[in-house]
Every structure is written in structure tokens, then in C-alpha cells.
Tab-separated table of C-alpha atoms in Angstrom:
chain	number	residue	atom	x	y	z
A	1	MET	CA	-114.788	105.690	-21.116
A	2	THR	CA	-114.928	102.953	-23.416
A	3	GLU	CA	-113.120	102.485	-26.903
A	4	GLY	CA	-112.993	99.853	-29.725
A	5	GLN	CA	-116.337	98.985	-29.527
A	6	SER	CA	-117.121	97.899	-32.646
A	7	ALA	CA	-113.961	95.780	-33.138
A	8	MET	CA	-114.666	94.331	-29.782
A	9	LEU	CA	-118.289	93.101	-29.825
A	10	THR	CA	-119.138	89.478	-30.451
A	11	PRO	CA	-122.162	89.568	-32.465
A	12	ARG	CA	-124.206	87.144	-30.277
A	13	LEU	CA	-123.457	89.749	-27.400
A	14	ASP	CA	-124.596	92.791	-29.500
A	15	ILE	CA	-128.151	94.175	-28.117
A	16	ALA	CA	-128.434	95.317	-31.761
A	17	ARG	CA	-128.443	91.671	-32.995
A	18	SER	CA	-131.142	90.408	-30.575
A	19	ASN	CA	-132.557	91.467	-27.047
A	20	ARG	CA	-134.136	87.956	-26.706
A	21	SER	CA	-133.433	86.162	-23.451
A	22	VAL	CA	-131.245	82.941	-23.670
A	23	VAL	CA	-132.875	81.772	-20.348
A	24	THR	CA	-136.333	80.767	-20.467
A	25	LEU	CA	-138.461	82.704	-18.169
A	26	GLY	CA	-141.715	82.150	-16.588
A	27	LYS	CA	-144.399	84.741	-15.980
A	28	VAL	CA	-143.051	86.332	-13.104
A	29	GLN	CA	-139.832	86.791	-14.868
A	30	ARG	CA	-141.056	87.896	-17.689
A	31	GLU	CA	-142.990	90.916	-15.904
A	32	ALA	CA	-140.277	91.725	-14.006
A	33	LEU	CA	-137.986	91.861	-17.107
A	34	ASP	CA	-140.768	94.065	-18.932
A	35	GLU	CA	-140.799	96.630	-15.909
A	36	LEU	CA	-136.957	96.906	-15.945
A	37	LYS	CA	-136.615	97.219	-19.812
A	38	ASP	CA	-139.511	100.113	-19.512
A	39	ARG	CA	-137.227	101.816	-16.818
A	40	ILE	CA	-134.011	101.782	-18.670
A	41	ALA	CA	-135.855	103.106	-21.806
A	42	THR	CA	-137.460	105.925	-20.151
A	43	GLY	CA	-134.437	106.796	-18.343
A	44	GLU	CA	-135.522	106.494	-15.082
A	45	MET	CA	-132.842	103.828	-14.511
A	46	ARG	CA	-129.619	106.063	-14.494
A	47	PHE	CA	-126.183	104.547	-14.994
A	48	VAL	CA	-122.738	106.031	-14.045
A	49	HIS	CA	-119.229	105.222	-14.899
A	50	LEU	CA	-117.275	103.094	-12.165
A	51	ASP	CA	-113.491	103.117	-12.111
A	52	CYS	CA	-111.875	99.617	-12.159
A	53	PRO	CA	-111.659	98.372	-8.356
A	54	VAL	CA	-108.385	96.511	-9.204
A	55	CYS	CA	-106.187	99.049	-10.557
A	56	GLY	CA	-108.194	102.374	-10.713
A	57	GLY	CA	-108.353	102.613	-14.475
A	58	GLY	CA	-111.172	104.354	-16.186
A	59	SER	CA	-110.768	102.835	-19.969
A	60	LEU	CA	-112.848	100.086	-21.154
A	61	SER	CA	-112.797	97.909	-24.192
A	62	PRO	CA	-116.289	96.553	-24.652
A	63	VAL	CA	-117.323	92.967	-25.248
A	64	ALA	CA	-121.103	93.029	-24.953
A	65	THR	CA	-123.805	95.222	-25.153
A	66	ARG	CA	-126.475	93.147	-23.496
A	67	ASP	CA	-127.185	90.597	-20.700
A	68	ARG	CA	-128.649	87.149	-20.733
A	69	TYR	CA	-131.931	88.487	-20.339
A	70	GLY	CA	-131.777	90.714	-23.337
A	71	VAL	CA	-131.411	93.922	-21.057
A	72	ALA	CA	-129.213	96.584	-22.778
A	73	CYS	CA	-126.029	97.210	-20.676
A	74	THR	CA	-122.350	97.488	-21.852
A	75	THR	CA	-119.943	94.680	-20.312
A	76	GLY	CA	-116.327	95.826	-20.986
A	77	VAL	CA	-112.656	95.061	-20.142
A	78	CYS	CA	-110.149	97.467	-17.980
A	79	THR	CA	-107.849	97.994	-20.675
A	80	ASP	CA	-105.063	98.398	-18.008
A	81	CYS	CA	-105.660	95.269	-15.757
A	82	GLY	CA	-108.212	93.135	-17.840
A	83	LEU	CA	-111.077	92.988	-15.236
A	84	MET	CA	-114.287	92.333	-17.129
A	85	GLN	CA	-117.004	94.482	-15.475
A	86	THR	CA	-120.772	95.683	-16.487
A	87	ASN	CA	-119.946	99.375	-16.802
A	88	PRO	CA	-121.701	102.067	-16.739
A	89	TYR	CA	-123.889	100.650	-14.194
A	90	PRO	CA	-126.779	101.745	-12.233
A	91	ASP	CA	-126.276	104.439	-9.880
A	92	ALA	CA	-127.168	104.172	-6.159
A	93	SER	CA	-130.979	104.949	-6.461
A	94	SER	CA	-131.387	102.761	-9.538
A	95	LEU	CA	-129.920	100.040	-7.990
A	96	ASP	CA	-131.705	100.265	-4.769
A	97	TRP	CA	-134.847	99.907	-6.927
A	98	PHE	CA	-133.836	97.056	-8.663
A	99	TYR	CA	-132.946	94.843	-5.906
A	100	ALA	CA	-136.023	96.023	-4.075
A	101	ASN	CA	-138.321	95.212	-7.164
A	102	ILE	CA	-136.669	93.438	-10.004
A	103	PHE	CA	-133.891	90.929	-8.886
A	104	ALA	CA	-135.570	88.233	-6.866
A	105	ARG	CA	-138.551	88.105	-9.600
A	106	LEU	CA	-136.165	88.272	-12.378
A	107	HIS	CA	-133.228	86.039	-11.169
A	108	ARG	CA	-135.499	83.385	-9.013
A	109	GLY	CA	-139.022	83.866	-10.504
A	110	THR	CA	-140.173	84.276	-6.833
A	111	THR	CA	-139.921	87.150	-4.044
A	112	SER	CA	-139.948	84.328	-1.516
A	113	PRO	CA	-137.041	82.357	-0.006
A	114	SER	CA	-136.888	78.899	-1.927
A	115	THR	CA	-136.197	75.668	-0.255
A	116	ALA	CA	-134.651	74.621	-3.436
A	117	ARG	CA	-132.093	77.313	-3.458
A	118	PHE	CA	-131.440	76.552	0.533
A	119	GLU	CA	-130.659	72.812	-0.385
A	120	GLY	CA	-128.526	74.027	-3.462
A	121	ARG	CA	-126.039	76.081	-1.381
A	122	ARG	CA	-126.202	73.481	1.587
A	123	GLY	CA	-124.963	70.913	-0.795
A	124	LEU	CA	-122.261	73.629	-2.214
A	125	ALA	CA	-120.821	73.558	1.277
A	126	HIS	CA	-120.675	69.649	1.503
A	127	GLU	CA	-118.986	69.992	-1.812
A	128	VAL	CA	-116.022	72.509	-0.962
A	129	VAL	CA	-115.469	71.818	2.838
A	130	GLY	CA	-113.260	69.024	2.006
A	131	TRP	CA	-110.995	71.132	-0.385
A	132	LEU	CA	-111.090	73.848	2.494
A	133	ARG	CA	-109.722	71.759	4.841
A	134	GLN	CA	-107.018	70.235	2.593
A	135	ASN	CA	-106.019	74.085	2.191
A	136	GLY	CA	-105.368	74.654	6.057
A	137	VAL	CA	-109.176	75.542	7.191
A	138	PRO	CA	-109.513	73.835	10.700
A	139	ALA	CA	-111.810	71.140	10.927
A	140	SER	CA	-114.253	72.910	13.535
A	141	GLY	CA	-114.509	76.463	14.824
A	142	LEU	CA	-116.605	79.380	14.268
A	143	ALA	CA	-117.341	80.218	10.715
A	144	VAL	CA	-119.092	83.454	9.407
A	145	ASP	CA	-120.906	83.543	6.188
A	146	VAL	CA	-121.200	87.239	4.859
A	147	GLY	CA	-124.230	87.661	2.602
A	148	CYS	CA	-125.815	84.157	3.595
A	149	ALA	CA	-129.567	84.746	2.309
A	150	SER	CA	-131.454	82.015	3.880
A	151	GLY	CA	-128.223	80.380	5.083
A	152	GLY	CA	-127.823	77.302	3.113
A	153	PHE	CA	-124.323	77.534	2.808
A	154	LEU	CA	-124.079	78.283	6.317
A	155	GLN	CA	-126.286	74.906	7.113
A	156	GLY	CA	-123.620	73.052	5.048
A	157	LEU	CA	-120.972	74.118	7.517
A	158	VAL	CA	-122.905	73.348	10.400
A	159	ASP	CA	-123.438	69.945	9.173
A	160	ASN	CA	-119.716	69.529	8.703
A	161	GLY	CA	-119.108	70.300	12.404
A	162	TYR	CA	-118.780	74.201	12.412
A	163	THR	CA	-120.344	76.893	14.680
A	164	GLY	CA	-122.141	79.103	12.157
A	165	ILE	CA	-123.306	82.617	12.095
A	166	GLY	CA	-124.548	84.425	9.102
A	167	LEU	CA	-124.592	88.013	8.129
A	168	GLU	CA	-127.526	89.086	5.597
A	169	ILE	CA	-129.084	92.591	4.867
A	170	ASP	CA	-132.328	91.319	3.545
A	171	ALA	CA	-134.873	91.103	6.420
A	172	ASP	CA	-136.787	88.360	4.929
A	173	TYR	CA	-133.872	86.037	3.914
A	174	ALA	CA	-132.650	86.618	7.632
A	175	ALA	CA	-135.818	85.787	9.145
A	176	ASP	CA	-136.070	82.790	6.766
A	177	ALA	CA	-132.759	81.455	7.981
A	178	ARG	CA	-133.694	81.879	11.843
A	179	SER	CA	-136.738	79.822	11.157
A	180	ARG	CA	-134.543	77.274	10.122
A	181	GLY	CA	-132.749	77.374	13.248
A	182	LEU	CA	-129.613	79.310	12.219
A	183	ASP	CA	-127.878	82.219	13.784
A	184	VAL	CA	-128.286	84.868	11.224
A	185	ARG	CA	-128.004	88.402	11.921
A	186	LEU	CA	-129.506	91.399	10.203
A	187	SER	CA	-126.270	93.207	9.559
A	188	THR	CA	-123.561	94.172	7.040
A	189	ILE	CA	-119.832	93.245	7.441
A	190	ALA	CA	-119.793	95.539	10.494
A	191	GLY	CA	-121.460	92.352	12.338
A	192	LEU	CA	-118.291	90.747	12.061
A	193	ALA	CA	-116.671	91.912	15.081
A	194	GLU	CA	-119.771	90.758	17.349
A	195	ALA	CA	-119.561	87.341	16.024
A	196	GLY	CA	-116.361	86.600	17.711
A	197	GLU	CA	-113.131	85.023	16.338
A	198	ALA	CA	-113.937	83.115	13.062
A	199	VAL	CA	-111.789	80.244	11.756
A	200	LEU	CA	-113.285	80.900	8.330
A	201	VAL	CA	-115.223	83.996	6.699
A	202	SER	CA	-116.973	83.310	3.313
A	203	TYR	CA	-118.596	85.067	0.714
A	204	VAL	CA	-120.492	82.745	-1.821
A	205	GLN	CA	-121.315	84.445	-4.782
A	206	VAL	CA	-121.744	87.782	-2.930
A	207	LEU	CA	-118.435	89.839	-4.235
A	208	GLU	CA	-119.685	89.971	-7.935
A	209	HIS	CA	-122.847	92.087	-6.729
A	210	ILE	CA	-121.068	94.565	-4.672
A	211	VAL	CA	-120.377	98.009	-6.275
A	212	GLY	CA	-118.123	99.353	-3.485
A	213	VAL	CA	-116.150	96.168	-3.221
A	214	ASN	CA	-113.145	98.128	-2.225
A	215	ASP	CA	-115.046	99.224	0.952
A	216	GLU	CA	-116.179	95.849	1.849
A	217	LEU	CA	-112.827	94.428	1.519
A	218	ALA	CA	-111.093	97.233	3.318
A	219	ALA	CA	-114.001	96.661	6.239
A	220	LEU	CA	-113.320	92.940	6.089
A	221	ARG	CA	-109.449	93.178	6.481
A	222	ALA	CA	-109.782	95.910	9.440
A	223	ARG	CA	-111.664	93.113	11.314
A	224	LEU	CA	-109.674	90.234	10.741
A	225	SER	CA	-106.599	88.984	12.761
A	226	PRO	CA	-103.161	87.574	11.330
A	227	GLY	CA	-103.662	84.035	10.140
A	228	ALA	CA	-107.728	84.712	9.513
A	229	LEU	CA	-108.842	82.836	6.432
A	230	VAL	CA	-111.682	83.914	3.876
A	231	PHE	CA	-113.128	81.532	1.434
A	232	ILE	CA	-114.808	83.364	-1.860
A	233	GLU	CA	-116.770	82.109	-4.694
A	234	VAL	CA	-117.666	84.394	-7.653
A	235	PRO	CA	-118.848	83.470	-11.171
A	236	GLY	CA	-116.513	84.315	-14.233
A	237	LEU	CA	-115.084	83.761	-17.370
A	238	THR	CA	-113.356	80.461	-15.958
A	239	SER	CA	-116.277	79.207	-14.640
A	240	VAL	CA	-118.461	79.343	-17.767
A	241	PRO	CA	-117.783	76.005	-18.823
A	242	THR	CA	-119.183	74.351	-15.663
A	243	MET	CA	-121.576	76.842	-14.231
A	244	TYR	CA	-123.161	78.175	-17.576
A	245	ASN	CA	-123.189	75.203	-20.029
A	246	LYS	CA	-120.262	76.932	-21.641
A	247	ASP	CA	-122.230	79.725	-22.498
A	248	VAL	CA	-120.577	83.164	-21.922
A	249	LEU	CA	-123.839	85.115	-22.434
A	250	ARG	CA	-125.686	83.279	-19.458
A	251	LEU	CA	-122.818	84.725	-17.256
A	252	LEU	CA	-123.754	88.284	-17.726
A	253	GLN	CA	-126.578	89.683	-15.746
A	254	LEU	CA	-127.223	93.445	-14.582
A	255	ALA	CA	-126.909	92.423	-11.197
A	256	HIS	CA	-123.110	91.241	-11.529
A	257	VAL	CA	-121.033	94.413	-11.693
A	258	TRP	CA	-117.768	92.510	-11.609
A	259	HIS	CA	-116.590	89.516	-13.703
A	260	PHE	CA	-113.569	87.873	-12.007
A	261	THR	CA	-110.970	85.468	-12.996
A	262	PRO	CA	-108.626	83.598	-10.617
A	263	GLU	CA	-105.989	86.190	-11.723
A	264	SER	CA	-108.316	89.366	-11.219
A	265	LEU	CA	-109.800	87.918	-7.895
A	266	GLY	CA	-106.295	87.396	-6.658
A	267	ASN	CA	-104.806	90.952	-7.877
A	268	LEU	CA	-108.199	92.526	-5.719
A	269	MET	CA	-107.414	90.482	-2.682
A	270	ALA	CA	-103.548	91.392	-2.510
A	271	LYS	CA	-104.468	95.103	-2.788
A	272	HIS	CA	-106.019	94.755	0.559
A	273	GLY	CA	-103.292	92.611	2.052
A	274	PHE	CA	-104.515	88.855	1.570
A	275	GLU	CA	-102.369	86.459	0.625
A	276	THR	CA	-103.878	83.639	-1.939
A	277	VAL	CA	-103.781	80.071	0.049
A	278	ALA	CA	-105.374	78.329	-3.314
A	279	ILE	CA	-107.620	79.116	-6.204
A	280	THR	CA	-109.602	77.458	-8.826
A	281	PRO	CA	-110.523	77.683	-12.270
A	282	TYR	CA	-114.141	77.887	-10.875
A	283	VAL	CA	-113.236	80.969	-9.316
A	284	ARG	CA	-113.305	79.515	-5.595
A	285	GLY	CA	-110.274	81.015	-3.585
A	286	LEU	CA	-109.097	80.517	-0.379
A	287	PHE	CA	-107.150	83.897	0.991
A	288	ARG	CA	-105.192	84.467	4.092
A	289	VAL	CA	-104.358	87.429	6.196
A	290	PRO	CA	-100.557	86.963	6.496
A	291	LEU	CA	-98.647	86.562	9.835
A	292	GLU	CA	-96.225	89.435	8.543
A	293	THR	CA	-96.938	92.339	6.318
A	294	PRO	CA	-95.733	90.854	2.910
A	295	ALA	CA	-94.103	92.774	-0.081
A	296	THR	CA	-97.022	93.275	-2.416
A	297	PRO	CA	-97.018	90.924	-5.568
A	298	PRO	CA	-96.974	92.051	-8.889
A	299	MET	CA	-100.187	92.414	-10.668
A	300	ARG	CA	-100.992	89.532	-12.999
A	301	ILE	CA	-102.154	91.535	-16.010
A	302	GLU	CA	-104.696	89.958	-18.323
A	303	THR	CA	-104.514	91.791	-21.837
A	304	ILE	CA	-107.575	92.282	-23.815
A	305	ALA	CA	-106.578	90.108	-26.497
A	306	GLN	CA	-106.387	87.272	-23.600
A	307	VAL	CA	-109.933	87.940	-22.793
A	308	ARG	CA	-111.384	88.145	-26.327
A	309	GLU	CA	-109.612	84.680	-26.771
A	310	ARG	CA	-111.061	83.299	-23.907
A	311	ILE	CA	-114.725	84.604	-25.041
A	312	ALA	CA	-113.596	83.245	-28.482
A	313	ARG	CA	-112.786	79.610	-27.103
A	314	LEU	CA	-116.023	79.684	-24.984
A	315	GLU	CA	-118.050	80.403	-28.247
A	316	ARG	CA	-116.300	77.597	-30.154
A	317	ALA	CA	-116.885	75.069	-27.376
A	318	ARG	CA	-120.750	76.144	-26.874
A	319	LEU	CA	-121.320	75.232	-30.504
A	320	LEU	CA	-119.810	71.832	-30.031
A	321	TYR	CA	-121.559	71.166	-26.847
A	322	TRP	CA	-124.853	68.906	-26.914
A	323	ARG	CA	-126.388	70.581	-24.352
A	324	THR	CA	-126.257	73.910	-26.419
A	325	TRP	CA	-128.619	72.355	-29.048
A	326	ALA	CA	-130.716	70.315	-26.456
A	327	ILE	CA	-131.529	73.952	-24.965
A	328	LYS	CA	-132.475	75.662	-28.596
A	329	ALA	CA	-134.500	72.628	-29.418
A	330	LYS	CA	-136.449	72.982	-26.111
A	331	ALA	CA	-137.061	76.655	-26.382
A	332	VAL	CA	-138.169	76.625	-30.064
A	333	LEU	CA	-140.712	73.582	-29.102
A	334	LYS	CA	-141.812	75.753	-26.244
A	335	ARG	CA	-142.848	78.843	-28.755
A	336	VAL	CA	-144.164	76.550	-31.162
A	337	LEU	CA	-146.476	74.938	-28.539
A	338	GLY	CA	-147.130	78.502	-27.118
A	339	ARG	CA	-148.660	79.881	-30.336
A	340	SER	CA	-150.845	76.683	-31.100
A	341	HIS	CA	-152.766	77.391	-27.709
């Protein structure tokens, strides 16, 4: 259920204003995008309404009707708790088709595992491991990375002295990780029990993709002992300044169903019995299974007005950011040169 659509839309986020991608696309990406848009236009891509995973609410106030690629989809804010979400969302069969045929081609420009992406995630692990240790993660022991893809983040943990095990549901990516000498198993979170007692379980840019995020976190909690630590990084509104060049539209993509903030991620984890050890505006959080059953903390509600103001501040900052205009100039030049050939 949605409400207040015309009042909530920022013009730039409206599909009626523009369906042009704000991301420069290569040939493979353009072909994938055309296939996706055609499937949506014909109704073969079916969308269903989701209840909010944090509070169970069903009422949304829309803030966008397009994503960064110009795909028609609605992003709204839960009127009860403030979680931003892509909703309605593709149903199970449509989502299976999307990930099997579109996601890698559109998002990465290739269907093959990428060494550059591997090294990027490896560097991320090197970047955050100091922060993790400062906040109580042991300096060695077993680390399990869930949804590890080719294992870049896992490799970074191994580089820093951990014994690493990865869990991945894509056979090609799991095979690529194993070819790099990593212990990566073709498994969901169910494989955590067989991995052994971990000092750290990580989800790096994974939870935003999982429609059944409550089922995932319930399964995770059931497999962890008191004192266990979980590291989660997800993209969200508060990470837009550094991750997306201050452009909120670049955050939005059909593959991301939940758009967390530190507050909403903390709310969701508390719902499943985790306590927050530390969390940053980049939406990097460290959570712990408490030694004793704690009282459920009060939910940190974000109002629609607060979310709208965050988006408005980002839009103002984007217009003042030099890189915004450099990106625009590059895109215009590319289109002009393309027409001249």
C-alpha cells in the first residue's frame, strides 16, 4: 500500500521525468537493460507487495519511481518505522530470472567473475579489519563470509591472519574462489554449522539483496553461540556521500530491496536478539549475540520527514560537488562523440 506519491517524489527520481541511466553503460549492460525493461513492459516481470521486515508495516510513502538505470520501480519509506525499500518487488520466479539472466550483465558488465572486483573486496577487508579488532573481534580464528562471491573479502581476512571459510550459492563464483585456493562451499547459511565455531561471521553487501531477510537472520541466530560476532556492511542513505558520489539515485537499483541506515539495521538486528557493538554512517555494523537474554531495546523510529530531509540534503550536496559536473561533462562528451561516428 502506498500513499502520498505526488507529494513525496523528488522530480529527478521520477520515471515520468526521465528513464535515462545515470550510470555510464557498456554494450553488455545496455543489452541487459533492454531485456529487463521489455520484460517489465510486457508484464512478464511480476511485482508483489512486501511487508516491512523491521516492523511488519504495510504502508509506504514513495520517494522514487525509477532506479539508477532508468528501470521503473518504486522505492518507498515505511510509514511506521522509516525503513526505505524497493516495494513492490519482483516475485520469486521473476527474481530468479533477474539474477540468472540480468544482474551480473547489468551491474558488472560481465557474467564472469572479475579479478578487479576480487581485489576490491580484498582491499575492503584490509580497510575494516583494524576497526573490527578495535571493537573486540579476536585477532585470529575462524572467519566465515556469507555470500562471499569469488572470495575477495574472505581473502583479505586470510591475509590478516584468520582461517577463512566462505559460503556462496552461485556455483561459478564458488568455483572461481576455490581456484584461488580459498575454502568456499556451495551453500546457504545452512553451511555455517559445518564450518565450525567462528570468531566472526560476515555479510558484505549481501543483506540488501535478500527478500527473506528475517528468515536469513533467524537462521543465523539459531546457529550462533552467545558472544558470537557478526559484521555487516550494506549500502544505504548515510553511505551515499562516500559510496555514490553524493548521488542518492545511484544508490537505487532493482537488485537492492532494502536500503538500510544505521538506525534501521540496528532495529532489524535487535529484533533477532543481536546487540549492536558499533556501527558507522557507512552502514558498517558489528553485532554480538549477548551472553544473557537482553531486554529488547526501543525501536529507533525514522520519520518520513527525516528521510525526506536526508534525501534533500544529499541532492543539495550533489549539486555543489565538483565530481557531479565532471561526470555530467564526461557523459555529454561521450554522447556527442558517439553521434559523430
